[in-house]
C-alpha cells in the first residue's frame, strides 16, 4: 500500500497476505502497471457481468471513480444485455458513467472486467477482450474463474470483487472517498449478505470500517439496497412462495427446497425480472433442506437458476456441470426446458456434489 493510500484509507490493519490461492505479487504488479501505463489519450472500458448485482456494479463503478481520481479522462463502464440497472441500485453514484453495451468502444486500450467468472458472463462484450493491442485485466473472486484475461487478479478467498478492487486502488495510491466507498460498500454488503455469510472475516469488517470512515451512511444505503420493494413485488413474492416445494430425498437426503417464477408472474404483477433476486433468501430459510433454488423464466424454454447451500453440498460444482458457475455456497446457471426439467437436472447432479462431512464448515 502506498503512503497516500495508507494515510487517507485509515487502514485499521494490514491486509491479509494472499493464502496462495489468491493473486500473486506478479499479478498485482501487472494490474498496477496496466493502469500506470495509460496515457492521457488512453480509452479504458470497464465491464461487469450480465444482470449486474451490487458487487458487479459497485466494484466497477467504485473502480471507475478511482481511475477518474488518477486522471483517466476517457472512461466507459458497461454490461451486456439491456442497459437497465435494477431499481435498488439506481442510487449508486457514478451511473452517469454507464453506456449501453452497443455503444461501448470497439477498440479500447484497456479493458477491466469485474465479478465475471468466465467470458460468457460478458455476453456480446466478450469480443472486446480479443483485440490485439488491448490490455485486458480480470478482477474477480469466483473460484470457478477461467482466467480469461491477459492479466488475472482472482482471489477466491475474497468475499466480493470489491475487496480485490479496493486492494488494487490502494496499490495505485488512490485514497478512498465517499463516492468510491459507497460503491464498494454496496458491493461488499451485497456479496456478504449484509455481513452474514461465511466469508465475513475480520478483514471484511476492517474494509467496511475503512469505507464507513469516509462518512457514507450504512442505514440509508441498506434500506435502499435491501429493504425497498414495489408493492407489486410483494404480491408477486406471495404467488411464487406459495408454490415452493420440498424434496427431502434430494442431495443424498440433505434435502432440496425450490420454487419457480414465470414471465407471466412478472407480467401479472407488472414487475421487472430483478425483483425476483431476493426471493432465494426466503426460500433458503427452510430448515428441512440444505440446498435451495429459485428457477426464474427468462424466455419460453430458458431459466436463470439461483442455487444456495448451507454447506452440505458444493453448488458451484452443480452449476459448472450445467454450464454456469459461482461459489460453493451460492451458484447459478441458465437452464433449458420446463422448470421441472431444470430442477430434475439439478437433482441428478446434487448427489455427486455432496461434500464429505469432515470438509463441511
Ligand atoms: P445469484 O443466484 O445471486 O444470481 O448468483 C449466485 C452466484 O452464482 C454468483 O456468484 C454468480 O456470479 C453466479 N452465477 C449465477 N448465475 C450464473 C451463470 O449463469 N453463470 C455463471 N458462470 N455464474 C453464475
Ligand atoms: Mn461477486
Short mmCIF file of C-alpha atoms and ligand atoms in Angstrom, two decimals:
data_model
loop_
_atom_site.label_atom_id
_atom_site.label_comp_id
_atom_site.label_asym_id
_atom_site.label_seq_id
_atom_site.Cartn_x
_atom_site.Cartn_y
_atom_site.Cartn_z
CA UNK A 1 0.00 0.00 0.00
CA UNK A 2 1.34 3.43 -0.84
CA UNK A 3 1.73 6.26 1.66
CA UNK A 4 -1.09 8.25 0.10
CA UNK A 5 -3.42 5.25 0.27
CA UNK A 6 -2.42 4.48 3.85
CA UNK A 7 -3.00 8.00 5.11
CA UNK A 8 -6.37 8.55 3.52
CA UNK A 9 -7.64 5.00 3.74
CA UNK A 10 -7.32 5.00 7.54
CA UNK A 11 -6.30 1.36 7.41
CA UNK A 12 -7.02 -0.41 10.69
CA UNK A 13 -4.82 -3.39 9.95
CA UNK A 14 -2.54 -4.69 7.23
CA UNK A 15 -4.46 -6.50 4.53
CA UNK A 16 -4.01 -10.27 4.79
CA UNK A 17 -1.28 -11.67 2.62
CA UNK A 18 -2.61 -13.96 -0.10
CA UNK A 19 -3.03 -17.52 1.17
CA UNK A 20 -1.58 -18.97 -2.02
CA UNK A 21 -4.84 -19.41 -3.86
CA UNK A 22 -5.18 -15.68 -4.46
CA UNK A 23 -3.30 -13.35 -6.81
CA UNK A 24 0.49 -13.42 -6.79
CA UNK A 25 2.57 -10.27 -6.36
CA UNK A 26 3.30 -10.54 -10.09
CA UNK A 27 -0.44 -10.46 -10.84
CA UNK A 28 -0.91 -7.32 -8.71
CA UNK A 29 2.15 -5.69 -10.26
CA UNK A 30 0.87 -6.42 -13.78
CA UNK A 31 -2.53 -4.89 -12.97
CA UNK A 32 -0.90 -1.82 -11.42
CA UNK A 33 1.36 -1.44 -14.47
CA UNK A 34 -1.62 -1.76 -16.84
CA UNK A 35 -3.15 1.34 -15.21
CA UNK A 36 0.10 3.21 -14.72
CA UNK A 37 0.98 2.74 -18.41
CA UNK A 38 -2.14 4.63 -19.53
CA UNK A 39 -1.59 7.94 -21.30
CA UNK A 40 -3.98 10.93 -21.21
CA UNK A 41 -5.43 9.74 -24.53
CA UNK A 42 -5.98 6.13 -23.45
CA UNK A 43 -9.52 4.76 -23.52
CA UNK A 44 -10.50 2.50 -20.65
CA UNK A 45 -13.55 0.25 -20.83
CA UNK A 46 -14.85 -1.32 -17.62
CA UNK A 47 -17.24 -4.27 -17.99
CA UNK A 48 -19.20 -6.23 -15.40
CA UNK A 49 -21.33 -9.34 -15.77
CA UNK A 50 -24.77 -9.64 -17.33
CA UNK A 51 -27.70 -8.93 -14.98
CA UNK A 52 -25.37 -6.99 -12.73
CA UNK A 53 -25.77 -7.27 -8.98
CA UNK A 54 -24.44 -4.98 -6.27
CA UNK A 55 -20.94 -6.42 -6.39
CA UNK A 56 -20.68 -6.27 -10.18
CA UNK A 57 -21.89 -2.68 -10.47
CA UNK A 58 -20.43 -1.46 -7.19
CA UNK A 59 -16.91 -2.77 -7.75
CA UNK A 60 -16.93 -1.49 -11.36
CA UNK A 61 -18.24 2.00 -10.55
CA UNK A 62 -16.05 2.32 -7.44
CA UNK A 63 -13.01 1.47 -9.53
CA UNK A 64 -14.15 3.89 -12.25
CA UNK A 65 -14.17 6.71 -9.69
CA UNK A 66 -10.67 5.65 -8.65
CA UNK A 67 -9.47 5.85 -12.27
CA UNK A 68 -11.04 9.30 -12.52
CA UNK A 69 -9.04 10.39 -9.47
CA UNK A 70 -5.91 9.15 -11.22
CA UNK A 71 -6.68 11.43 -14.15
CA UNK A 72 -8.12 8.90 -16.60
CA UNK A 73 -10.26 11.03 -18.91
CA UNK A 74 -11.68 8.55 -21.40
CA UNK A 75 -13.68 6.09 -19.39
CA UNK A 76 -16.74 3.95 -20.10
CA UNK A 77 -18.49 1.43 -17.89
CA UNK A 78 -20.94 -1.10 -19.28
CA UNK A 79 -22.51 -4.55 -19.03
CA UNK A 80 -24.10 -6.85 -21.62
CA UNK A 81 -27.82 -7.11 -22.23
CA UNK A 82 -30.50 -4.49 -21.72
CA UNK A 83 -28.92 -1.35 -20.21
CA UNK A 84 -31.25 -1.47 -17.26
CA UNK A 85 -29.96 -1.01 -13.71
CA UNK A 86 -32.08 -2.78 -11.08
CA UNK A 87 -34.12 -0.23 -9.15
CA UNK A 88 -32.41 -0.85 -5.78
CA UNK A 89 -29.04 0.03 -7.36
CA UNK A 90 -30.22 3.22 -9.06
CA UNK A 91 -28.98 5.32 -6.15
CA UNK A 92 -25.36 4.28 -6.78
CA UNK A 93 -23.02 7.15 -7.56
CA UNK A 94 -21.38 7.02 -10.98
CA UNK A 95 -24.30 5.68 -13.01
CA UNK A 96 -23.70 8.52 -15.48
CA UNK A 97 -20.53 6.67 -16.49
CA UNK A 98 -22.63 3.76 -17.80
CA UNK A 99 -23.12 3.30 -21.54
CA UNK A 100 -25.29 0.66 -23.27
CA UNK A 101 -23.23 -2.34 -24.45
CA UNK A 102 -23.69 -1.45 -28.13
CA UNK A 103 -22.16 1.98 -27.51
CA UNK A 104 -19.05 0.65 -25.77
CA UNK A 105 -15.81 1.39 -27.64
CA UNK A 106 -14.75 -1.38 -30.02
CA UNK A 107 -11.04 -0.65 -29.61
CA UNK A 108 -10.30 0.43 -26.03
CA UNK A 109 -6.67 0.45 -24.87
CA UNK A 110 -7.50 -1.20 -21.58
CA UNK A 111 -10.44 -3.42 -20.61
CA UNK A 112 -11.07 -4.29 -16.97
CA UNK A 113 -13.70 -6.91 -16.11
CA UNK A 114 -15.47 -7.14 -12.76
CA UNK A 115 -17.12 -10.09 -11.00
CA UNK A 116 -17.33 -12.25 -14.13
CA UNK A 117 -16.20 -15.85 -13.67
CA UNK A 118 -15.98 -16.51 -17.40
CA UNK A 119 -16.01 -14.60 -20.68
CA UNK A 120 -19.52 -15.96 -21.34
CA UNK A 121 -20.76 -13.76 -18.48
CA UNK A 122 -19.79 -10.75 -20.62
CA UNK A 123 -22.18 -11.71 -23.44
CA UNK A 124 -21.63 -9.68 -26.59
CA UNK A 125 -18.88 -7.69 -24.86
CA UNK A 126 -16.58 -10.73 -24.58
CA UNK A 127 -15.19 -9.84 -28.02
CA UNK A 128 -13.68 -6.63 -26.60
CA UNK A 129 -11.06 -8.80 -24.91
CA UNK A 130 -9.76 -10.43 -28.08
CA UNK A 131 -8.40 -7.40 -29.91
CA UNK A 132 -4.64 -7.20 -30.47
CA UNK A 133 -3.39 -4.05 -28.78
CA UNK A 134 -5.95 -4.12 -25.97
CA UNK A 135 -4.68 -4.96 -22.49
CA UNK A 136 -7.22 -7.00 -20.53
CA UNK A 137 -7.44 -7.27 -16.75
CA UNK A 138 -9.87 -9.56 -14.91
CA UNK A 139 -10.73 -8.68 -11.31
CA UNK A 140 -12.81 -11.38 -9.63
CA UNK A 141 -13.36 -13.64 -6.64
CA UNK A 142 -15.01 -16.73 -8.12
CA UNK A 143 -13.12 -19.99 -7.56
CA UNK A 144 -14.54 -21.15 -10.89
CA UNK A 145 -12.91 -18.20 -12.74
CA UNK A 146 -11.48 -19.36 -16.07
CA UNK A 147 -8.68 -16.71 -16.07
CA UNK A 148 -9.83 -15.31 -19.40
CA UNK A 149 -7.86 -12.06 -19.17
CA UNK A 150 -4.30 -11.25 -20.15
CA UNK A 151 -3.84 -10.19 -16.52
CA UNK A 152 -5.89 -12.04 -13.92
CA UNK A 153 -6.30 -10.83 -10.36
CA UNK A 154 -8.57 -13.50 -8.92
CA UNK A 155 -8.93 -14.04 -5.19
CA UNK A 156 -11.33 -16.87 -4.29
CA UNK A 157 -10.78 -16.02 -0.62
CA UNK A 158 -12.20 -12.52 -1.14
CA UNK A 159 -15.80 -12.02 -0.02
CA UNK A 160 -16.54 -9.78 -3.01
CA UNK A 161 -14.89 -8.48 -6.16
CA UNK A 162 -14.90 -5.10 -4.39
CA UNK A 163 -12.29 -6.48 -1.97
CA UNK A 164 -9.98 -7.03 -4.93
CA UNK A 165 -10.90 -3.63 -6.39
CA UNK A 166 -10.16 -1.84 -3.11
CA UNK A 167 -6.76 -3.51 -2.84
CA UNK A 168 -5.88 -2.53 -6.40
CA UNK A 169 -6.95 1.08 -5.78
CA UNK A 170 -4.79 1.13 -2.65
CA UNK A 171 -1.82 -0.23 -4.61
CA UNK A 172 -2.42 2.52 -7.17
CA UNK A 173 -2.30 5.10 -4.38
CA UNK A 174 -5.93 6.18 -4.72
CA UNK A 175 -7.33 7.39 -1.39
CA UNK A 176 -10.87 6.30 -0.54
CA UNK A 177 -13.53 8.98 -0.72
CA UNK A 178 -17.28 8.85 -0.17
CA UNK A 179 -18.17 8.09 -3.80
CA UNK A 180 -15.69 5.25 -4.15
CA UNK A 181 -16.64 3.99 -0.70
CA UNK A 182 -20.38 3.94 -1.32
CA UNK A 183 -19.92 1.83 -4.45
CA UNK A 184 -17.53 -0.59 -2.76
CA UNK A 185 -19.73 -0.78 0.35
CA UNK A 186 -22.82 -1.72 -1.69
CA UNK A 187 -20.71 -4.40 -3.37
CA UNK A 188 -19.36 -5.76 -0.10
CA UNK A 189 -22.73 -5.70 1.69
CA UNK A 190 -24.40 -7.43 -1.28
CA UNK A 191 -21.97 -10.31 -1.58
CA UNK A 192 -21.70 -10.95 2.17
CA UNK A 193 -25.50 -10.92 2.57
CA UNK A 194 -25.16 -7.85 4.79
CA UNK A 195 -22.14 -9.28 6.60
CA UNK A 196 -23.83 -12.59 7.44
CA UNK A 197 -22.21 -15.15 5.13
CA UNK A 198 -19.28 -17.42 5.96
CA UNK A 199 -16.78 -15.22 4.11
CA UNK A 200 -17.43 -12.34 6.54
CA UNK A 201 -13.93 -12.34 8.03
CA UNK A 202 -12.25 -9.76 10.27
CA UNK A 203 -10.68 -8.37 7.06
CA UNK A 204 -14.18 -7.80 5.63
CA UNK A 205 -15.20 -5.80 8.70
CA UNK A 206 -11.91 -3.89 8.55
CA UNK A 207 -12.64 -2.98 4.94
CA UNK A 208 -16.19 -1.95 5.91
CA UNK A 209 -14.69 0.25 8.63
CA UNK A 210 -12.36 1.94 6.12
CA UNK A 211 -15.35 2.58 3.82
CA UNK A 212 -17.60 3.88 6.62
CA UNK A 213 -14.82 6.18 7.79
CA UNK A 214 -15.41 8.25 4.63
CA UNK A 215 -18.79 9.30 6.06
CA UNK A 216 -21.15 7.14 3.99
CA UNK A 217 -24.47 6.26 5.68
CA UNK A 218 -24.98 2.49 6.02
CA UNK A 219 -28.57 2.77 7.28
CA UNK A 220 -29.74 4.67 4.24
CA UNK A 221 -27.73 2.54 1.85
CA UNK A 222 -29.08 -0.73 3.30
CA UNK A 223 -32.67 0.45 3.24
CA UNK A 224 -32.32 1.43 -0.40
CA UNK A 225 -30.48 -1.71 -1.49
CA UNK A 226 -32.16 -4.42 0.59
CA UNK A 227 -35.34 -3.14 2.16
CA UNK A 228 -37.25 -1.25 -0.52
CA UNK A 229 -39.62 -3.03 -2.92
CA UNK A 230 -42.58 -2.02 -5.06
CA UNK A 231 -45.91 -3.18 -3.61
CA UNK A 232 -46.48 -5.34 -6.70
CA UNK A 233 -43.26 -7.22 -5.97
CA UNK A 234 -44.59 -8.25 -2.57
CA UNK A 235 -47.77 -9.65 -4.17
CA UNK A 236 -45.56 -11.45 -6.71
CA UNK A 237 -43.47 -12.98 -3.87
CA UNK A 238 -46.70 -14.28 -2.38
CA UNK A 239 -47.55 -16.16 -5.59
CA UNK A 240 -44.07 -17.55 -6.10
CA UNK A 241 -43.55 -18.59 -2.48
CA UNK A 242 -46.97 -20.28 -2.37
CA UNK A 243 -45.68 -22.91 -4.81
CA UNK A 244 -42.45 -23.71 -3.01
CA UNK A 245 -41.69 -27.45 -2.87
CA UNK A 246 -39.59 -29.60 -0.60
CA UNK A 247 -37.73 -32.66 -1.88
CA UNK A 248 -36.34 -34.23 1.32
CA UNK A 249 -34.60 -37.10 -0.54
CA UNK A 250 -32.57 -34.87 -2.84
CA UNK A 251 -28.81 -34.48 -2.30
CA UNK A 252 -28.49 -37.88 -0.57
CA UNK A 253 -31.19 -36.88 1.91
CA UNK A 254 -29.85 -33.41 2.72
CA UNK A 255 -32.93 -32.02 1.01
CA UNK A 256 -33.79 -29.51 -1.69
CA UNK A 257 -36.31 -26.69 -1.42
CA UNK A 258 -37.27 -24.92 -4.61
CA UNK A 259 -39.73 -22.76 -6.44
CA UNK A 260 -40.07 -21.09 -9.82
CA UNK A 261 -41.27 -17.79 -11.28
CA UNK A 262 -42.59 -17.38 -14.81
CA UNK A 263 -42.62 -14.41 -17.16
CA UNK A 264 -46.39 -14.47 -16.72
CA UNK A 265 -45.94 -13.93 -12.97
CA UNK A 266 -43.89 -10.81 -13.72
CA UNK A 267 -46.43 -9.51 -16.24
CA UNK A 268 -49.38 -10.16 -13.93
CA UNK A 269 -47.83 -8.04 -11.20
CA UNK A 270 -46.18 -5.51 -13.53
CA UNK A 271 -42.68 -6.30 -12.28
CA UNK A 272 -39.18 -6.42 -13.78
CA UNK A 273 -37.09 -9.63 -13.52
CA UNK A 274 -34.62 -8.24 -10.98
CA UNK A 275 -37.29 -8.03 -8.28
CA UNK A 276 -37.02 -11.84 -8.09
CA UNK A 277 -33.39 -11.77 -6.89
CA UNK A 278 -34.11 -11.55 -3.13
CA UNK A 279 -36.55 -14.49 -3.25
CA UNK A 280 -33.79 -17.07 -2.82
CA UNK A 281 -33.19 -15.62 0.65
CA UNK A 282 -36.73 -16.53 1.71
CA UNK A 283 -36.61 -19.98 0.12
CA UNK A 284 -33.24 -20.92 1.62
CA UNK A 285 -34.61 -20.41 5.14
CA UNK A 286 -36.34 -23.82 5.05
CA UNK A 287 -34.78 -25.78 7.89
CA UNK A 288 -35.52 -29.13 6.21
CA UNK A 289 -33.22 -28.59 3.21
CA UNK A 290 -29.51 -27.95 2.76
CA UNK A 291 -29.93 -26.85 -0.85
CA UNK A 292 -32.33 -24.27 -2.19
CA UNK A 293 -33.04 -22.96 -5.64
CA UNK A 294 -35.22 -20.47 -7.47
CA UNK A 295 -35.80 -21.05 -11.18
CA UNK A 296 -36.63 -17.80 -12.97
CA UNK A 297 -38.00 -17.82 -16.51
CA UNK A 298 -36.16 -15.56 -18.95
CA UNK A 299 -37.62 -16.89 -22.23
CA UNK A 300 -40.03 -19.61 -23.38
CA UNK A 301 -37.68 -22.50 -22.52
CA UNK A 302 -34.93 -20.66 -20.67
CA UNK A 303 -34.49 -20.18 -16.94
CA UNK A 304 -31.98 -18.32 -14.77
CA UNK A 305 -31.25 -20.53 -11.80
CA UNK A 306 -30.07 -19.35 -8.38
CA UNK A 307 -28.79 -22.03 -6.01
CA UNK A 308 -27.69 -21.83 -2.38
CA UNK A 309 -26.23 -24.39 0.02
CA UNK A 310 -25.81 -24.43 3.78
CA UNK A 311 -22.53 -26.30 3.35
CA UNK A 312 -23.58 -29.90 2.78
CA UNK A 313 -23.37 -29.53 -1.00
CA UNK A 314 -20.95 -27.64 -3.24
CA UNK A 315 -23.48 -25.92 -5.51
CA UNK A 316 -20.78 -24.42 -7.73
CA UNK A 317 -19.99 -27.98 -8.83
CA UNK A 318 -23.61 -28.47 -9.91
CA UNK A 319 -23.64 -25.08 -11.65
CA UNK A 320 -20.40 -25.71 -13.55
CA UNK A 321 -21.62 -29.11 -14.82
CA UNK A 322 -24.83 -27.41 -16.00
CA UNK A 323 -22.94 -24.63 -17.80
CA UNK A 324 -22.74 -21.93 -15.11
CA UNK A 325 -20.54 -21.12 -12.16
CA UNK A 326 -20.31 -19.41 -8.80
CA UNK A 327 -19.20 -20.30 -5.31
CA UNK A 328 -19.59 -23.29 -3.03
CA UNK A 329 -22.49 -21.73 -1.13
CA UNK A 330 -24.04 -19.68 -3.97
CA UNK A 331 -24.04 -20.51 -7.67
CA UNK A 332 -26.14 -20.30 -10.78
CA UNK A 333 -26.60 -21.25 -14.41
CA UNK A 334 -29.01 -20.90 -17.32
CA UNK A 335 -31.27 -23.95 -17.68
CA UNK A 336 -33.33 -25.11 -20.68
CA UNK A 337 -36.68 -26.90 -20.92
CA UNK A 338 -39.50 -26.64 -18.41
CA UNK A 339 -38.97 -25.54 -14.79
CA UNK A 340 -39.45 -29.16 -13.67
CA UNK A 341 -36.88 -30.38 -16.19
CA UNK A 342 -34.38 -27.82 -14.94
CA UNK A 343 -34.93 -28.92 -11.34
CA UNK A 344 -34.64 -32.58 -12.37
CA UNK A 345 -31.26 -31.79 -13.97
CA UNK A 346 -30.14 -30.18 -10.71
CA UNK A 347 -31.35 -33.17 -8.68
CA UNK A 348 -29.38 -35.51 -10.95
CA UNK A 349 -26.18 -33.62 -10.12
CA UNK A 350 -26.78 -32.93 -6.43
CA UNK A 351 -25.77 -36.37 -5.11
CA UNK A 352 -22.34 -36.03 -6.73
CA UNK A 353 -21.84 -32.59 -5.18
CA UNK A 354 -22.39 -33.64 -1.55
CA UNK A 355 -19.37 -32.51 0.46
CA UNK A 356 -17.74 -35.18 2.69
CA UNK A 357 -18.74 -34.48 6.31
CA UNK A 358 -15.18 -33.70 7.50
CA UNK A 359 -14.89 -30.88 4.88
CA UNK A 360 -18.06 -29.12 5.97
CA UNK A 361 -17.82 -25.94 7.95
P1 LIG B 1 -27.23 -15.42 -7.99
O1 LIG B 1 -28.01 -16.63 -7.58
O2 LIG B 1 -27.15 -14.43 -6.87
O3 LIG B 1 -27.68 -14.86 -9.28
O4 LIG B 1 -25.75 -15.92 -8.25
C1 LIG B 1 -25.02 -16.62 -7.28
C2 LIG B 1 -23.62 -16.81 -7.78
O5 LIG B 1 -23.61 -17.64 -8.92
C3 LIG B 1 -22.94 -15.52 -8.18
O6 LIG B 1 -21.60 -15.58 -7.73
C4 LIG B 1 -23.00 -15.50 -9.67
O7 LIG B 1 -21.90 -14.86 -10.22
C5 LIG B 1 -23.02 -16.97 -10.04
N1 LIG B 1 -23.87 -17.19 -11.19
C6 LIG B 1 -25.20 -17.02 -11.26
N2 LIG B 1 -25.68 -17.32 -12.48
C7 LIG B 1 -24.61 -17.70 -13.21
C8 LIG B 1 -24.44 -18.14 -14.59
O8 LIG B 1 -25.38 -18.23 -15.38
N3 LIG B 1 -23.16 -18.42 -14.97
C9 LIG B 1 -22.11 -18.32 -14.12
N4 LIG B 1 -20.88 -18.61 -14.58
N5 LIG B 1 -22.23 -17.94 -12.85
C10 LIG B 1 -23.46 -17.62 -12.39
MN1 LIG B 2 -19.34 -11.04 -6.53
#
